[in-house]
Coordinates of C-alpha atoms and ligand atoms in Angstrom, one line a residue:
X1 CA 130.4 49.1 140.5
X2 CA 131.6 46.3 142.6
X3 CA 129.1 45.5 145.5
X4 CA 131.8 46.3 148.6
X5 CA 133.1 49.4 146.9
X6 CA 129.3 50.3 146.7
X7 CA 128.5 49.9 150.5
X8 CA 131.9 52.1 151.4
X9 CA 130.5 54.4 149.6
X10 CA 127.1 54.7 150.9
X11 CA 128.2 54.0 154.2
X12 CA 130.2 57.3 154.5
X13 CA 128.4 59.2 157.1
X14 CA 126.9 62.3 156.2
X15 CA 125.7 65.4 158.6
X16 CA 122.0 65.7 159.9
X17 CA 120.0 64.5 162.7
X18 CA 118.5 61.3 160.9
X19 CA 121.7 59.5 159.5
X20 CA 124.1 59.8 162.0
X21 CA 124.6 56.0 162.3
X22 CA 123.4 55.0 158.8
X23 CA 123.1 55.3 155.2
X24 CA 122.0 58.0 153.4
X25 CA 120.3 57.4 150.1
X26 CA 121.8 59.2 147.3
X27 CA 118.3 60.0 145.0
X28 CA 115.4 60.1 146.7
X29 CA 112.1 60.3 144.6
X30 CA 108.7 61.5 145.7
X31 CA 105.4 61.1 144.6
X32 CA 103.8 63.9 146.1
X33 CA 100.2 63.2 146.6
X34 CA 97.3 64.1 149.0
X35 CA 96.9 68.0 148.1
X36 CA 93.7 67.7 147.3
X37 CA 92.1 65.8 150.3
X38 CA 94.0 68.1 152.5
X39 CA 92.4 71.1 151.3
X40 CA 88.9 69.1 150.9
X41 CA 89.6 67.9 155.0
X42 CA 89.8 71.8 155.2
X43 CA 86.9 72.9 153.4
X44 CA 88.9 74.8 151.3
X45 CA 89.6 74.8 147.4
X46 CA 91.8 72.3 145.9
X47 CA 94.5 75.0 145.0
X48 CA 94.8 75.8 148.6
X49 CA 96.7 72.4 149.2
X50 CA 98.6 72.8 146.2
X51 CA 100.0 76.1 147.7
X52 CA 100.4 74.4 150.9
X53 CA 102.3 71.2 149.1
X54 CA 104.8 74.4 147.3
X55 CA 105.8 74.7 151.1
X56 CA 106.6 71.1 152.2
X57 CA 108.4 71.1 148.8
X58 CA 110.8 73.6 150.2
X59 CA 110.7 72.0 153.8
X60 CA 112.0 69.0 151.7
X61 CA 114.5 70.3 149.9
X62 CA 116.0 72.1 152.7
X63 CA 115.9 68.3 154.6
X64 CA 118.0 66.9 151.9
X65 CA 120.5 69.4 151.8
X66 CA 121.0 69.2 155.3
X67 CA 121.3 65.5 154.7
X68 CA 123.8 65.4 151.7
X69 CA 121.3 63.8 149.1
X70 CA 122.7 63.9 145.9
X71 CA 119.5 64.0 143.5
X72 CA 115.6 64.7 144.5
X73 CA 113.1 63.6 142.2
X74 CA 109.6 65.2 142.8
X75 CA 106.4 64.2 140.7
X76 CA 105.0 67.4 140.6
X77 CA 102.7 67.2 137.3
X78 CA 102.0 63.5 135.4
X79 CA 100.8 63.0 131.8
X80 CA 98.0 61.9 133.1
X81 CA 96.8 65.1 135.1
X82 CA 96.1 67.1 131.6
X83 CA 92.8 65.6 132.6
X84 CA 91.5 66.9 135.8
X85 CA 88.9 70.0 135.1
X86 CA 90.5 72.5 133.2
X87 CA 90.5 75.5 136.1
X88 CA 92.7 72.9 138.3
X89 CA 95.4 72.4 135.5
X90 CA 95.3 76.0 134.9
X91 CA 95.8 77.1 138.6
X92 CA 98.6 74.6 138.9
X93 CA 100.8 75.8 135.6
X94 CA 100.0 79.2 137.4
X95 CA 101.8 77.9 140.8
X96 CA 104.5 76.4 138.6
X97 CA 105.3 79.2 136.9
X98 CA 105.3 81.9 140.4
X99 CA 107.5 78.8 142.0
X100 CA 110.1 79.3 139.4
X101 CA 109.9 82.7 139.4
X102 CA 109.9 83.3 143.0
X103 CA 112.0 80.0 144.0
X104 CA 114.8 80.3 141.4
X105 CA 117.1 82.5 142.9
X106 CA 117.4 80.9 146.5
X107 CA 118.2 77.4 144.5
X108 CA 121.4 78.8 143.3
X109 CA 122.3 80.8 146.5
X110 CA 121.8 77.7 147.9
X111 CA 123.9 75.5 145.2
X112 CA 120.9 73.8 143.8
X113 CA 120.8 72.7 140.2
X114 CA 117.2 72.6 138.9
X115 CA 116.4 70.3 136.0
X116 CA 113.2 69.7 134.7
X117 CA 111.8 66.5 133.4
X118 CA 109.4 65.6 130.9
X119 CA 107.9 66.8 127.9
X120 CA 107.9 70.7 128.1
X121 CA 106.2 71.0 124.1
X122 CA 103.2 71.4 125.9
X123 CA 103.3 74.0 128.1
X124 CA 102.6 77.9 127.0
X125 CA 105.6 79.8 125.8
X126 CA 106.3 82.0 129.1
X127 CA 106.4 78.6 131.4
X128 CA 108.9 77.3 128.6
X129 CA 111.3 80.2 128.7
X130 CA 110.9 80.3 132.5
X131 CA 112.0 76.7 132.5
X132 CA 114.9 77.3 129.8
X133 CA 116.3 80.1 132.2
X134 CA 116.1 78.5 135.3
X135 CA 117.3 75.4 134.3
X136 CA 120.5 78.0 131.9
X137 CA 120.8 80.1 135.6
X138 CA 121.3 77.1 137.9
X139 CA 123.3 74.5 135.3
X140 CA 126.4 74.6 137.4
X141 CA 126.0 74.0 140.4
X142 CA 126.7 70.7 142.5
X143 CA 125.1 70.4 145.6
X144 CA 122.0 69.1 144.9
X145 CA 120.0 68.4 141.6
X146 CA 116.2 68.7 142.3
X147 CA 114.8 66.7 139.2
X148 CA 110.8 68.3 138.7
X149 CA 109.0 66.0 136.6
X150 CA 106.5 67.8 134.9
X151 CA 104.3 66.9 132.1
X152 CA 106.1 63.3 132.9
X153 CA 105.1 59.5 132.5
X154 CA 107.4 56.9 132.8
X155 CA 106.0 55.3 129.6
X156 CA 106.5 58.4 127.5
X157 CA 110.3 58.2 128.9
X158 CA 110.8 54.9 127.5
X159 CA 109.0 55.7 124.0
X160 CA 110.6 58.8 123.6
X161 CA 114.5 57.0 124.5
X162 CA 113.3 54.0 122.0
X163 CA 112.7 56.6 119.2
X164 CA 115.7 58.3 119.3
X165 CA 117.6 55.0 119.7
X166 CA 116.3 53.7 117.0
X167 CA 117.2 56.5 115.3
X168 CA 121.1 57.2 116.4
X169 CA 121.7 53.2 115.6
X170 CA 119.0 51.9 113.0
X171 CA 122.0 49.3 112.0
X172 CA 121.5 47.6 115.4
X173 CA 117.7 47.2 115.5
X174 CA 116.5 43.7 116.8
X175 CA 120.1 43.7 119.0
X176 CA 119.6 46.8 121.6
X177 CA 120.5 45.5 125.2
X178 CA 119.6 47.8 128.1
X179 CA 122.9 49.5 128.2
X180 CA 122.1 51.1 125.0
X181 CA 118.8 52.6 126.0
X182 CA 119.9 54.1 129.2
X183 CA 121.6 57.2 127.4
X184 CA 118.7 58.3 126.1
X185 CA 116.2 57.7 129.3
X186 CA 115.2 61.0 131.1
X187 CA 118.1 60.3 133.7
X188 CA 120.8 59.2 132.0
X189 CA 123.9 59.7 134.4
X190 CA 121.7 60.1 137.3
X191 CA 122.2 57.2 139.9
X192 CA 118.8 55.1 140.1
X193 CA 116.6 56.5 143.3
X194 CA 117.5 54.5 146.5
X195 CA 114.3 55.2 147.9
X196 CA 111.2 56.1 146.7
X197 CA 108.3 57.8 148.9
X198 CA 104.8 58.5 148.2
X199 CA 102.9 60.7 150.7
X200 CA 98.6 60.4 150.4
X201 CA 97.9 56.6 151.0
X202 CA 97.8 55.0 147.8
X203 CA 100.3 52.3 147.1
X204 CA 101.0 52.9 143.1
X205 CA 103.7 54.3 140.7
X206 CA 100.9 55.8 138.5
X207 CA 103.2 56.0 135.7
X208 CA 106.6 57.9 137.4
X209 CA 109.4 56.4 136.9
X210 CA 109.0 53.1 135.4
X211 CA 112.7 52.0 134.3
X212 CA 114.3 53.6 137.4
X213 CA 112.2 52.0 140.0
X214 CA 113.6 48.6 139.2
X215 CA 115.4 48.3 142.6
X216 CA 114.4 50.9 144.6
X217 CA 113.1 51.0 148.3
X218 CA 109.2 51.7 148.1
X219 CA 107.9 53.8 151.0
X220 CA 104.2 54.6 151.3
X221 CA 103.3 56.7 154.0
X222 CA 99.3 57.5 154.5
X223 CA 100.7 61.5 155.6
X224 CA 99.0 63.8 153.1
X225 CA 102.0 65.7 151.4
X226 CA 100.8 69.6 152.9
X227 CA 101.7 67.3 156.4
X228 CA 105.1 65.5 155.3
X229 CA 106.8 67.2 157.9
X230 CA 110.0 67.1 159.3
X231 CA 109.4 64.2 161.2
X232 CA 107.9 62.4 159.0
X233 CA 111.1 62.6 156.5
X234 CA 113.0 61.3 159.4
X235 CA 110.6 59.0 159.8
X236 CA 111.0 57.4 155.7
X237 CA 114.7 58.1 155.9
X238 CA 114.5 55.8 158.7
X239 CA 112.2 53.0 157.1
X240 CA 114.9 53.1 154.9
X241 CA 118.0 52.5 156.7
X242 CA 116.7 49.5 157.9
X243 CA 116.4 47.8 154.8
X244 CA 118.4 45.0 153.2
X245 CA 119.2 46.0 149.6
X246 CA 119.9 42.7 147.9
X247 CA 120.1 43.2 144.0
X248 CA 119.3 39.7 143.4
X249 CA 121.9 38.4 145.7
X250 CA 121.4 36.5 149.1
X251 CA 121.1 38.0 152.2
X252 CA 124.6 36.1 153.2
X253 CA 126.4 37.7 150.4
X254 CA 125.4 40.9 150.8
X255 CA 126.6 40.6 154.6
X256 CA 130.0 39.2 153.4
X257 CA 130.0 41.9 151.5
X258 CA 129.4 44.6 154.3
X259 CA 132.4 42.5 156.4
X260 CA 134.5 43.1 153.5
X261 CA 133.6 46.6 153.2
X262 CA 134.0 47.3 156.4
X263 CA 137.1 45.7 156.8
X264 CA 138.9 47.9 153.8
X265 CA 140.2 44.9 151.2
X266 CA 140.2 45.1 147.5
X267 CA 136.9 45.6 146.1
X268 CA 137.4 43.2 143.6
X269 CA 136.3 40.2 145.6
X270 CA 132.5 41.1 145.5
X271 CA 130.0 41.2 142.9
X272 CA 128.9 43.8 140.9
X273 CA 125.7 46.2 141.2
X274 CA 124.1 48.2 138.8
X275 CA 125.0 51.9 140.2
X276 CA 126.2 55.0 138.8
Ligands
LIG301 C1 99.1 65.7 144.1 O1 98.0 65.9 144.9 C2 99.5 66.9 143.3 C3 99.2 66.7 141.8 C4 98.8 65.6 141.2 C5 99.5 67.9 141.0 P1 96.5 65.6 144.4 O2 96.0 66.8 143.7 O3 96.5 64.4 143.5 O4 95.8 65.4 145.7 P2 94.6 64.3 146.0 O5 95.2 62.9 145.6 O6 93.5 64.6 145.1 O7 94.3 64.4 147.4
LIG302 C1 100.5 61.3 140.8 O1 99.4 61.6 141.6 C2 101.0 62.4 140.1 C3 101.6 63.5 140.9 C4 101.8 63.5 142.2 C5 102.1 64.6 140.1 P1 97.9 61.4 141.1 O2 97.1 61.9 142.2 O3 97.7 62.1 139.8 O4 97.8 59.9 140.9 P2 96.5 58.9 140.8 O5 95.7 59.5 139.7 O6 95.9 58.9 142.1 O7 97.1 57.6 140.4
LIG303 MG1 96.3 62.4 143.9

């Protein structure tokens, strides 16, 4: 997409309290971390911030409605956690599964298309067909897509696109460019996230969404996620909207580019982004 066209289009204002006078990303994706440590702060068990973390989820969600986001991404389960202590992982498949069952039916009233990502193989036959008929029950609608990665690593996305690239197109090994790859990555079609948040104080990716993240905004906030409030969404939208999103270019070009969106001409006279 050509650069000017691009900032028209993010630059359309959409309603809610916290981007009134700017841009409002399109994906946002969130690592949503600190459970634990809030229930430890607490003295309770570590499920009890899980539970509490099911509630910012839908504090969240009902934010980015309100905001006109396109796509949220949440980290809700990693590759990686298969190996915390076997009650934890069992409690949180159980939380999964009574979200889905409990959650699925306001997601549709409220147009919410549920997808979730990652490798599902793994998880017990009832979660699966919960999964299957959530996903079948909310397919069509447009609104919002909330992306749940679950049983997810960024690394196993990219392996698992590279296998089955090979195998559509084994006449072009040794000549795949990253346009050929992107069809078969975990969001194919989905515009990259604009900005990335993760709540709990550690400044990593811990494996989510390694391709994606190329040139996304990074947002760290030391907010434990049972605590990402409100305000504190404001506050990242925010963070965000001040930023100067260059892809590559100068920060001149970009601002000629803003002048020219702004002022209506062709798109053709700017550059081109990487955007879907
Ligand atoms: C994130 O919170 C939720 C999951 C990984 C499922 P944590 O459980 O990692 O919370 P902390 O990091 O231990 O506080
Ligand atoms: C990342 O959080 C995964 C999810 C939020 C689902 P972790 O708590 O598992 O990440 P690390 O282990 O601190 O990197
Ligand atoms: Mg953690």
């Amino acid at each position: 997409m050509k650069l000017s066209r691009w900032f028209r289009k993010q630059a359309q204002p959409k309603a809610g309290p916290a981007v009134h006078d700017g841009v409002c990303p399109r994906h946002i994706a969130i690592i949503m971390d600190g459970n634990g440590r809030w229930a430890k702060r607490r003295l309770l068990p570590r499920v009890a911030g899980h539970r509490q973390g099911v509630e910012t989820v839908r504090s969240t969600v009902r934010q980015c409605l309100e905001l006109g986001v396109e796509h949220l991404t949440l980290f809700a389960f990693s590759s990686e956690n298969w190996r915390r202590p076997v009650e934890e992982v069992t409690l949180l498949m159980q939380l999964f599964m009574r979200a889905l069952e409990q959650e699925v039916g306001k997601l549709s009233e409220n147009q919410i298309r549920l997808r979730i990502v990652g490798d599902c193989s793994r998880f017990a036959p009832e979660l699966q067909t919960l999964i299957a008929n959530a996903e079948e029950l909310t397919r069509n609608n447009t609104r919002l897509t909330l992306h749940v990665c679950a049983n997810y690593g960024g690394r196993w996305d990219i392996m698992q696109a590279v296998n089955r690239l090979v195998d559509a197109h084994p006449e072009h090994a040794g000549e795949y460019k990253e346009h050929d790859l992107e069809p078969f990555l975990s969001f194919a079609d989905v515009p990259e996230p604009d900005l990335f948040i993760r709540t709990g104080g550690e400044e990593r990716i811990s494996n989510f969404l390694l391709w994606q993240l190329a040139y996304t905004e990074l947002y760290f906030t030391p907010t434990l996620w049972p605590d990402f409030d409100q305000s504190a969404f404001v506050e990242a939208i925010r963070s965000f909207q001040k930023r100067q999103r260059r892809f590559g270019q100068t920060g001149d070009q970009i601002e000629t580019a803003q002048r020219i969106a702004r002022a209506n001409p062709s798109p053709e006279s700017a550059g081109n982004i990487t955007d879907k």
